[in-house]
mmCIF file of N, CA and C in Angstrom:
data_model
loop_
_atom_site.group_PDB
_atom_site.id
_atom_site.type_symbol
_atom_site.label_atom_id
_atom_site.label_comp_id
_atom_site.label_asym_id
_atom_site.label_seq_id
_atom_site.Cartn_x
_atom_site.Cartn_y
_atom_site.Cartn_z
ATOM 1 N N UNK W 8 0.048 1.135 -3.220
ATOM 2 C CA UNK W 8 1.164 0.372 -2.684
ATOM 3 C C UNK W 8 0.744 -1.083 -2.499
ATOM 4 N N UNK W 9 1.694 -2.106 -2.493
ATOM 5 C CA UNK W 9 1.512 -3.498 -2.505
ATOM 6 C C UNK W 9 2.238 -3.916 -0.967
ATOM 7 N N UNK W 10 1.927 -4.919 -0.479
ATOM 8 C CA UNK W 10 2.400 -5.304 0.656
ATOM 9 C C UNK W 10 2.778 -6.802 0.222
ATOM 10 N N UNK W 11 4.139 -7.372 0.043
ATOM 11 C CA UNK W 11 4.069 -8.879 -0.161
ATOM 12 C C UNK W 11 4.994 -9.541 1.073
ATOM 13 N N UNK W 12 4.168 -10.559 1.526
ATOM 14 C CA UNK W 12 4.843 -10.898 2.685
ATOM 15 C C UNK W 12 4.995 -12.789 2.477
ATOM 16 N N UNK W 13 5.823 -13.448 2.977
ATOM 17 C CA UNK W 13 6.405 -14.569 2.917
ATOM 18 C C UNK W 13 6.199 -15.252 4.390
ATOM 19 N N UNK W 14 6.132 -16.079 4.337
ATOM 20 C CA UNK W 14 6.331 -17.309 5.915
ATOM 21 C C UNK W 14 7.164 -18.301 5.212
ATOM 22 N N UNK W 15 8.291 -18.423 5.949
ATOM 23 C CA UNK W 15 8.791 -20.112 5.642
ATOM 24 C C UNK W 15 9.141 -21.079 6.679
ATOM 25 N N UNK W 16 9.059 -22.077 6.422
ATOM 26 C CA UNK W 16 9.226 -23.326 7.036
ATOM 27 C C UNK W 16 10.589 -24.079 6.822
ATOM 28 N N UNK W 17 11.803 -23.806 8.009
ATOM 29 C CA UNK W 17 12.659 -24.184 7.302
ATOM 30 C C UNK W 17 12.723 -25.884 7.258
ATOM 31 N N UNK W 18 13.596 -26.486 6.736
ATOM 32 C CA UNK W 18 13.929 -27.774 6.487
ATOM 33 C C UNK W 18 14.661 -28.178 7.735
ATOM 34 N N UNK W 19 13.314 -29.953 8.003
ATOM 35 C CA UNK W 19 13.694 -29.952 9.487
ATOM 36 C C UNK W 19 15.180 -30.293 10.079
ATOM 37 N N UNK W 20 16.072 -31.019 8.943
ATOM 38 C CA UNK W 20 17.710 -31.334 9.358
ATOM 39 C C UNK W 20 18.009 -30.297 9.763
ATOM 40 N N UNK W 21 17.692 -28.610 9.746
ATOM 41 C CA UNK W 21 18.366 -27.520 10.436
ATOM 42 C C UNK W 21 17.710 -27.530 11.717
ATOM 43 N N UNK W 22 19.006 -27.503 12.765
ATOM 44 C CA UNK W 22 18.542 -27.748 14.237
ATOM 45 C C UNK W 22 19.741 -26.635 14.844
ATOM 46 N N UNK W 23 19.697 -26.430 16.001
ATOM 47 C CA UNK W 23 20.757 -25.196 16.296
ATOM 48 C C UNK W 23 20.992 -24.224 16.108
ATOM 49 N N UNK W 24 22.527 -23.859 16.232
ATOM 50 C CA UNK W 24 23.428 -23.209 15.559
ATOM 51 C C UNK W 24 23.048 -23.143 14.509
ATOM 52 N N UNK W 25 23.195 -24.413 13.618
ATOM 53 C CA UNK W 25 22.960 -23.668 11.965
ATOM 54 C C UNK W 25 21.931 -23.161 11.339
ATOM 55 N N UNK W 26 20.630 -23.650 12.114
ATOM 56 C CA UNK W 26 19.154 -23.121 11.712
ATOM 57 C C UNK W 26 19.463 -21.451 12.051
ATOM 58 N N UNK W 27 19.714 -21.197 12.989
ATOM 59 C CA UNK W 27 20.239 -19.849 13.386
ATOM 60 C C UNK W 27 21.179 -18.584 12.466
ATOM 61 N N UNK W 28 22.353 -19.751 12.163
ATOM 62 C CA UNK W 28 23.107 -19.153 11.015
ATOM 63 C C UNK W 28 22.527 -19.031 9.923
ATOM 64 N N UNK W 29 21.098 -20.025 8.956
ATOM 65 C CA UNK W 29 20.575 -19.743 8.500
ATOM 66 C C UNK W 29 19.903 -18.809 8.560
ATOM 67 N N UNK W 30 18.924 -18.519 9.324
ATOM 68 C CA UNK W 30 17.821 -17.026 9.682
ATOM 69 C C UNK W 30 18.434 -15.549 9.504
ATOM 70 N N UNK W 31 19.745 -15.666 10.473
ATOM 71 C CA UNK W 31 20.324 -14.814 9.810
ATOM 72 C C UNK W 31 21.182 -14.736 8.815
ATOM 73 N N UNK W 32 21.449 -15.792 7.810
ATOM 74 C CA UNK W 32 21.667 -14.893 6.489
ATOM 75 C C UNK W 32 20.216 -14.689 5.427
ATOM 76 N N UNK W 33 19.770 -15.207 5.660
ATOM 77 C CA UNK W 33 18.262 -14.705 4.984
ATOM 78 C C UNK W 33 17.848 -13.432 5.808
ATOM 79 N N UNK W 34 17.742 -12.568 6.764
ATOM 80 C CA UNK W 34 17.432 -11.983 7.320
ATOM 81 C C UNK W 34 18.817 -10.766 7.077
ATOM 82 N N UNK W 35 19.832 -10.903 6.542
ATOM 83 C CA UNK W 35 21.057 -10.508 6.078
ATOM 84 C C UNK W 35 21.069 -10.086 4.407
ATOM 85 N N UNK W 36 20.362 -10.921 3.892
ATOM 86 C CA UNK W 36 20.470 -11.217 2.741
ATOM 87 C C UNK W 36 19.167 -10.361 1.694
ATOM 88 N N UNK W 37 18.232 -10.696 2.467
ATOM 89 C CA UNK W 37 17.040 -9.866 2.292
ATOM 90 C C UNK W 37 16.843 -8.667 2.671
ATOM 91 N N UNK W 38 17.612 -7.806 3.965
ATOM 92 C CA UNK W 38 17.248 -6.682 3.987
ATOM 93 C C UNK W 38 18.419 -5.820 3.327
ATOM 94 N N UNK W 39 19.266 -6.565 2.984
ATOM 95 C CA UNK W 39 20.549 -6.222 1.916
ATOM 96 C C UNK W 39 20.092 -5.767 1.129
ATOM 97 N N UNK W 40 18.909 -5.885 0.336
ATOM 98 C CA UNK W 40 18.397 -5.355 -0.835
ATOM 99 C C UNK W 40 17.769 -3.919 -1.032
ATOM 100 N N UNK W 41 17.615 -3.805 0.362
ATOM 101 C CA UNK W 41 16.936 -2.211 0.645
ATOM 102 C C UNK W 41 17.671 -1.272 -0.072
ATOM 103 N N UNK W 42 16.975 -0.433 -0.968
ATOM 104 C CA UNK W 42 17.622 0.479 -1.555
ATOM 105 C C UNK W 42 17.907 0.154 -2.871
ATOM 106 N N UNK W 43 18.069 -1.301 -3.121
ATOM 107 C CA UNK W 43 18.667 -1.474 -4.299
ATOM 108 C C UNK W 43 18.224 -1.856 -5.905
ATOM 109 N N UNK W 44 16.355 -2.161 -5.660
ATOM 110 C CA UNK W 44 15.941 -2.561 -6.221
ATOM 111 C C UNK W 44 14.608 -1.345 -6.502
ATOM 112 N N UNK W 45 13.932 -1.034 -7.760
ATOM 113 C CA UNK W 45 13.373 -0.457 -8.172
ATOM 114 C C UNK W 45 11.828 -0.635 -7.050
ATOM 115 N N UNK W 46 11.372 0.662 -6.754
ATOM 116 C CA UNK W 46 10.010 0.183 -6.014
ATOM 117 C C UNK W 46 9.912 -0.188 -4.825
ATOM 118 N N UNK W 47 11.146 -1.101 -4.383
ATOM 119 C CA UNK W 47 10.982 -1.384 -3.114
ATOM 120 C C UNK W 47 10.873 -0.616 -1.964
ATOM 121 N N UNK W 48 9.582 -0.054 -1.228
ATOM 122 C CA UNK W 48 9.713 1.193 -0.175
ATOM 123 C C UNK W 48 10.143 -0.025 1.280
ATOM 124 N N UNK W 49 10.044 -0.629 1.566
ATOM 125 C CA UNK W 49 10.367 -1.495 3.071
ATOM 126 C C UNK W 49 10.770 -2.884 2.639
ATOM 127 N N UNK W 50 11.712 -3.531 3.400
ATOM 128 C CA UNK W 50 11.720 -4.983 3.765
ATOM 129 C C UNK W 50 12.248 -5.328 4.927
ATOM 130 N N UNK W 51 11.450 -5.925 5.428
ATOM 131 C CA UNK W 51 11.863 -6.275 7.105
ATOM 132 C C UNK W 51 11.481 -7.898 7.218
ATOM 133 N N UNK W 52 12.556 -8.599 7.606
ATOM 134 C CA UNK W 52 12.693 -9.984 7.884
ATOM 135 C C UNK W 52 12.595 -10.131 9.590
ATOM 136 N N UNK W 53 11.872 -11.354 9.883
ATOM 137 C CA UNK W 53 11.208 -11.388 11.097
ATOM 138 C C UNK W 53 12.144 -13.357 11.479
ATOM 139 N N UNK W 54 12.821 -13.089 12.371
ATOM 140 C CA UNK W 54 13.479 -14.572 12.511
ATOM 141 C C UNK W 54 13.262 -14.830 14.396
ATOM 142 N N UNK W 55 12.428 -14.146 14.674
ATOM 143 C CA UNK W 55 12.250 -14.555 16.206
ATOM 144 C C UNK W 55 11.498 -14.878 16.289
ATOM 145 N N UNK W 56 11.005 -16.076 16.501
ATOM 146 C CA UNK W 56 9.483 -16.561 16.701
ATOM 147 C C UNK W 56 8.992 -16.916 17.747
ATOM 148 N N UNK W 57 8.321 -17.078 18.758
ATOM 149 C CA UNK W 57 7.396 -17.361 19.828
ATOM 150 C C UNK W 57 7.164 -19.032 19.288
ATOM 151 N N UNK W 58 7.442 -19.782 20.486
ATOM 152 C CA UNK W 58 6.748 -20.913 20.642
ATOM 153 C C UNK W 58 5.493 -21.350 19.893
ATOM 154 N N UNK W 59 4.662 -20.811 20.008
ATOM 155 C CA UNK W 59 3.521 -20.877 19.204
ATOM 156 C C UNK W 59 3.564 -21.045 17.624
ATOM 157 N N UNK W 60 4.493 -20.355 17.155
ATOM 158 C CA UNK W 60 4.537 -20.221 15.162
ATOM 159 C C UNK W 60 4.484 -21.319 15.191
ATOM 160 N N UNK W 61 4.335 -21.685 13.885
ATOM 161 C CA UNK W 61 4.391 -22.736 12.846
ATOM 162 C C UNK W 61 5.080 -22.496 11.603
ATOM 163 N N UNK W 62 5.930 -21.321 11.227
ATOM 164 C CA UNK W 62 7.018 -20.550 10.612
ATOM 165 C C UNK W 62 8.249 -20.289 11.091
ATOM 166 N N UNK W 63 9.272 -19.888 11.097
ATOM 167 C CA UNK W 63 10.473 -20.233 11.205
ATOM 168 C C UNK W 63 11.680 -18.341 10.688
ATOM 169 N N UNK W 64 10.796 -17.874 9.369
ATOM 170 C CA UNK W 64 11.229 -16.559 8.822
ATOM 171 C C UNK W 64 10.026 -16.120 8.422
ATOM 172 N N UNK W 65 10.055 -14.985 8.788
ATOM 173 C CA UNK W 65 8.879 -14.064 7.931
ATOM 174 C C UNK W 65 9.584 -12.783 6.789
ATOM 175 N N UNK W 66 9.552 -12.632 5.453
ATOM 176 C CA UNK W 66 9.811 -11.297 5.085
ATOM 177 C C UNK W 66 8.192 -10.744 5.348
ATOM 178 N N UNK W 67 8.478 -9.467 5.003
ATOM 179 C CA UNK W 67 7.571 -8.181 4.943
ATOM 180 C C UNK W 67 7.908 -7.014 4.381
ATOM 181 N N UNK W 68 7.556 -6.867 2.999
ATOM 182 C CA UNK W 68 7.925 -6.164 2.453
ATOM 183 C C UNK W 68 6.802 -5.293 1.450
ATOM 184 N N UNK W 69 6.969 -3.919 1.416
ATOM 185 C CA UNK W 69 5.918 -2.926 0.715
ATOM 186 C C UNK W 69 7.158 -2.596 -0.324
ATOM 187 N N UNK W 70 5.936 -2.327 -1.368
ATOM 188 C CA UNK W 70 6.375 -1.949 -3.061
ATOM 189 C C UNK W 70 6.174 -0.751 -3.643
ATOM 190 N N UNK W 71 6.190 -0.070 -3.989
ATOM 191 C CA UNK W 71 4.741 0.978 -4.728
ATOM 192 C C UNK W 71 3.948 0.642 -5.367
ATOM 193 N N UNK W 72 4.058 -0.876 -6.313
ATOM 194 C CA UNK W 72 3.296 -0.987 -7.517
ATOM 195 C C UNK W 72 3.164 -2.850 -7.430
ATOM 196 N N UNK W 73 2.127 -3.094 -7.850
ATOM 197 C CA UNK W 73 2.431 -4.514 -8.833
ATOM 198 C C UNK W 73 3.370 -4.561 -9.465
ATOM 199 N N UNK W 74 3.690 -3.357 -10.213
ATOM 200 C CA UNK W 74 4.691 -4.080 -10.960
ATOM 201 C C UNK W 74 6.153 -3.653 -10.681
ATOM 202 N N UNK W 75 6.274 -3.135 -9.809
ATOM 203 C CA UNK W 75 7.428 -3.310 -9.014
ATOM 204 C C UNK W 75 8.038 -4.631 -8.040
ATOM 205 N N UNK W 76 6.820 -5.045 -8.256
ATOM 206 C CA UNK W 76 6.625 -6.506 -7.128
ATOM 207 C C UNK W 76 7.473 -7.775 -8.258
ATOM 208 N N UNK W 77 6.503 -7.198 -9.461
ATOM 209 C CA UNK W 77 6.993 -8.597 -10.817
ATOM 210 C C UNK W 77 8.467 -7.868 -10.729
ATOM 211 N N UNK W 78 8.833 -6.718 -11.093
ATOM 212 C CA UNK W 78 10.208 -6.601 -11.008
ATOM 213 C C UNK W 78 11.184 -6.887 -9.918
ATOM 214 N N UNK W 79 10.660 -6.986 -9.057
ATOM 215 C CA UNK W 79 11.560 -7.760 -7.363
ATOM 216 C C UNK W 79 11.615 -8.953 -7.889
ATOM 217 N N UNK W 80 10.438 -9.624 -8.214
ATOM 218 C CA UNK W 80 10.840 -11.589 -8.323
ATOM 219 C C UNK W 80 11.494 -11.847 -9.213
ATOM 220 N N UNK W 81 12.037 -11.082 -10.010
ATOM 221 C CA UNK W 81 12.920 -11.585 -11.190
ATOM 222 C C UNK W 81 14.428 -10.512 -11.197
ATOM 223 N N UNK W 82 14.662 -9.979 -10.467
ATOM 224 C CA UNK W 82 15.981 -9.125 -10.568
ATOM 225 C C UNK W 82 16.622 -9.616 -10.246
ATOM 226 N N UNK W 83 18.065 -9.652 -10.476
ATOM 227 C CA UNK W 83 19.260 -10.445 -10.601
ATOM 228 C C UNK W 83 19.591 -10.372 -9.215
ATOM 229 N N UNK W 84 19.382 -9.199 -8.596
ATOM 230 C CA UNK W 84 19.927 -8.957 -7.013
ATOM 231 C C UNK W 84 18.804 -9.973 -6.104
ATOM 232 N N UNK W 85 17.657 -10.071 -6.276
ATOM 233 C CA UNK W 85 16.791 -10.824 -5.653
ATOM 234 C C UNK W 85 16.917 -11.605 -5.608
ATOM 235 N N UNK W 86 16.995 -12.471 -7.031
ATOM 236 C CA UNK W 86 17.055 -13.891 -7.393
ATOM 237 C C UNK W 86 18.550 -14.553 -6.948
ATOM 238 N N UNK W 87 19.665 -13.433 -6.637
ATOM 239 C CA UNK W 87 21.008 -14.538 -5.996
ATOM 240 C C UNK W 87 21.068 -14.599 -4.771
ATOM 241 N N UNK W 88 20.188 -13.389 -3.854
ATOM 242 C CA UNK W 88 19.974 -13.751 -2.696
ATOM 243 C C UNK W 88 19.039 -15.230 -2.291
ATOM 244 N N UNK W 89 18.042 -15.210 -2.762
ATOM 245 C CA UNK W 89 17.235 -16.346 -2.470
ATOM 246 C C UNK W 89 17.931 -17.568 -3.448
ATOM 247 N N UNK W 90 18.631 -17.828 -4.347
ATOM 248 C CA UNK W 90 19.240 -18.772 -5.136
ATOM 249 C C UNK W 90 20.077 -19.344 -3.931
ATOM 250 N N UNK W 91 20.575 -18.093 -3.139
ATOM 251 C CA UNK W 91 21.850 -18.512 -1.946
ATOM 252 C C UNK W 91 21.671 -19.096 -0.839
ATOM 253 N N UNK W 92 20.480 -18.114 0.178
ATOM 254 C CA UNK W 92 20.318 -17.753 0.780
ATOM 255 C C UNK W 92 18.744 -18.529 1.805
ATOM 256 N N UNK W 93 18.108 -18.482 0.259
ATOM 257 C CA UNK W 93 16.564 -18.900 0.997
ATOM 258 C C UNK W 93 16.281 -20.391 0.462
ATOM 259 N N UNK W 94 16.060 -20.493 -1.061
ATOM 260 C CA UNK W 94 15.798 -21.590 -1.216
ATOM 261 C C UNK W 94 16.294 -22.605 -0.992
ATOM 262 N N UNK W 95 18.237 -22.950 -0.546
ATOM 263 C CA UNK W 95 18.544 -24.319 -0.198
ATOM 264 C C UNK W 95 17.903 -24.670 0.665
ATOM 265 N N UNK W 96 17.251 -23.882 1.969
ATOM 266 C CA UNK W 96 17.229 -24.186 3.514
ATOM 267 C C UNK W 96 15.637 -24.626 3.644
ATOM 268 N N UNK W 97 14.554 -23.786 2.607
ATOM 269 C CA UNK W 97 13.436 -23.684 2.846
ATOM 270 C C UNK W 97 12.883 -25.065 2.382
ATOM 271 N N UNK W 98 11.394 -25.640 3.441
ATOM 272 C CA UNK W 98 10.762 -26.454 3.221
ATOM 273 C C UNK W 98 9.343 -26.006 2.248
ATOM 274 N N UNK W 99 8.760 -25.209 3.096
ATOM 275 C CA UNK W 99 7.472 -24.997 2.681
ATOM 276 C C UNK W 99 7.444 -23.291 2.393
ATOM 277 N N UNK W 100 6.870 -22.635 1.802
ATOM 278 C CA UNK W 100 7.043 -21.195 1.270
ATOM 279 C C UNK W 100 5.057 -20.589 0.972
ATOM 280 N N UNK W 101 4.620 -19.799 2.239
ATOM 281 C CA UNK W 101 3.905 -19.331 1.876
ATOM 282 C C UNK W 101 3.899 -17.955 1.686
ATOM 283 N N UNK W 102 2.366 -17.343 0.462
ATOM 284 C CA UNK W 102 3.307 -16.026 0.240
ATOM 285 C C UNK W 102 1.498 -15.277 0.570
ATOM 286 N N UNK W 103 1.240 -14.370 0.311
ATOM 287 C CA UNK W 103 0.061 -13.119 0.210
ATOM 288 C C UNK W 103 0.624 -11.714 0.253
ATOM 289 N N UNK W 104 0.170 -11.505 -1.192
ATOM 290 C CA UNK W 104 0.030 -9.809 -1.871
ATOM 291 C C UNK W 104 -0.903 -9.357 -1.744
ATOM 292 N N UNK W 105 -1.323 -8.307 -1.442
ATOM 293 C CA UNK W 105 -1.895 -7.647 -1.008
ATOM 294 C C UNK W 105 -2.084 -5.902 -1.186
ATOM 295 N N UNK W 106 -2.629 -5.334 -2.021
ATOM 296 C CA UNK W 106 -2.829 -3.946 -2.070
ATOM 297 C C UNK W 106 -2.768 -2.963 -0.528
ATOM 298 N N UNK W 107 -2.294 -2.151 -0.387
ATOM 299 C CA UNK W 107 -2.795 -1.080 0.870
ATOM 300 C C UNK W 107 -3.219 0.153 0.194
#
């Protein structure tokens, strides 16, 4: 099994309300996919952060395979969520895969 997990940094003009409305549709948008995509055993989006972060959203998500993972980053269902959803808002995007 693969574990691929994300941190993002959103873009600092989101303040409020809408940084909020953002988190949750990425957090909407991403666990929307459960079920729908080949491989994917979990995805859990993390939008509460403690004072302390330096992140803003976390996904967390397990695969069965590598190559279930290459098939998540390129599926049509993936790619219009984050086309929608993640990339207008996001500043900085870190990622680590990881085998379990």
């Amino acid at each position: 099994m693969v574990k691929h997990v994300i941190l993002w940094k959103l873009k600092d003009e989101l303040a409020g309300e809408e940084k909020e409305q953002v988190k949750a549709g990425i957090k909407e948008g991403l666990e929307g996919l459960a079920g729908q995509i080949p491989g994917l055993i979990e995805v859990k989006v993390r939008t509460e952060c403690l004072p302390s972060s330096t992140a803003d959203v976390m996904l967390d998500t397990t695969f069965d395979s590598v190559e279930s993972l290459k098939g998540y980053a390129v599926h049509p269902k993936h790619v219009a969520v984050a086309d929608s959803k993640v990339r207008p808002y996001t500043a900085i995007r870190s990622c680590m895969d990881y085998k379990i």
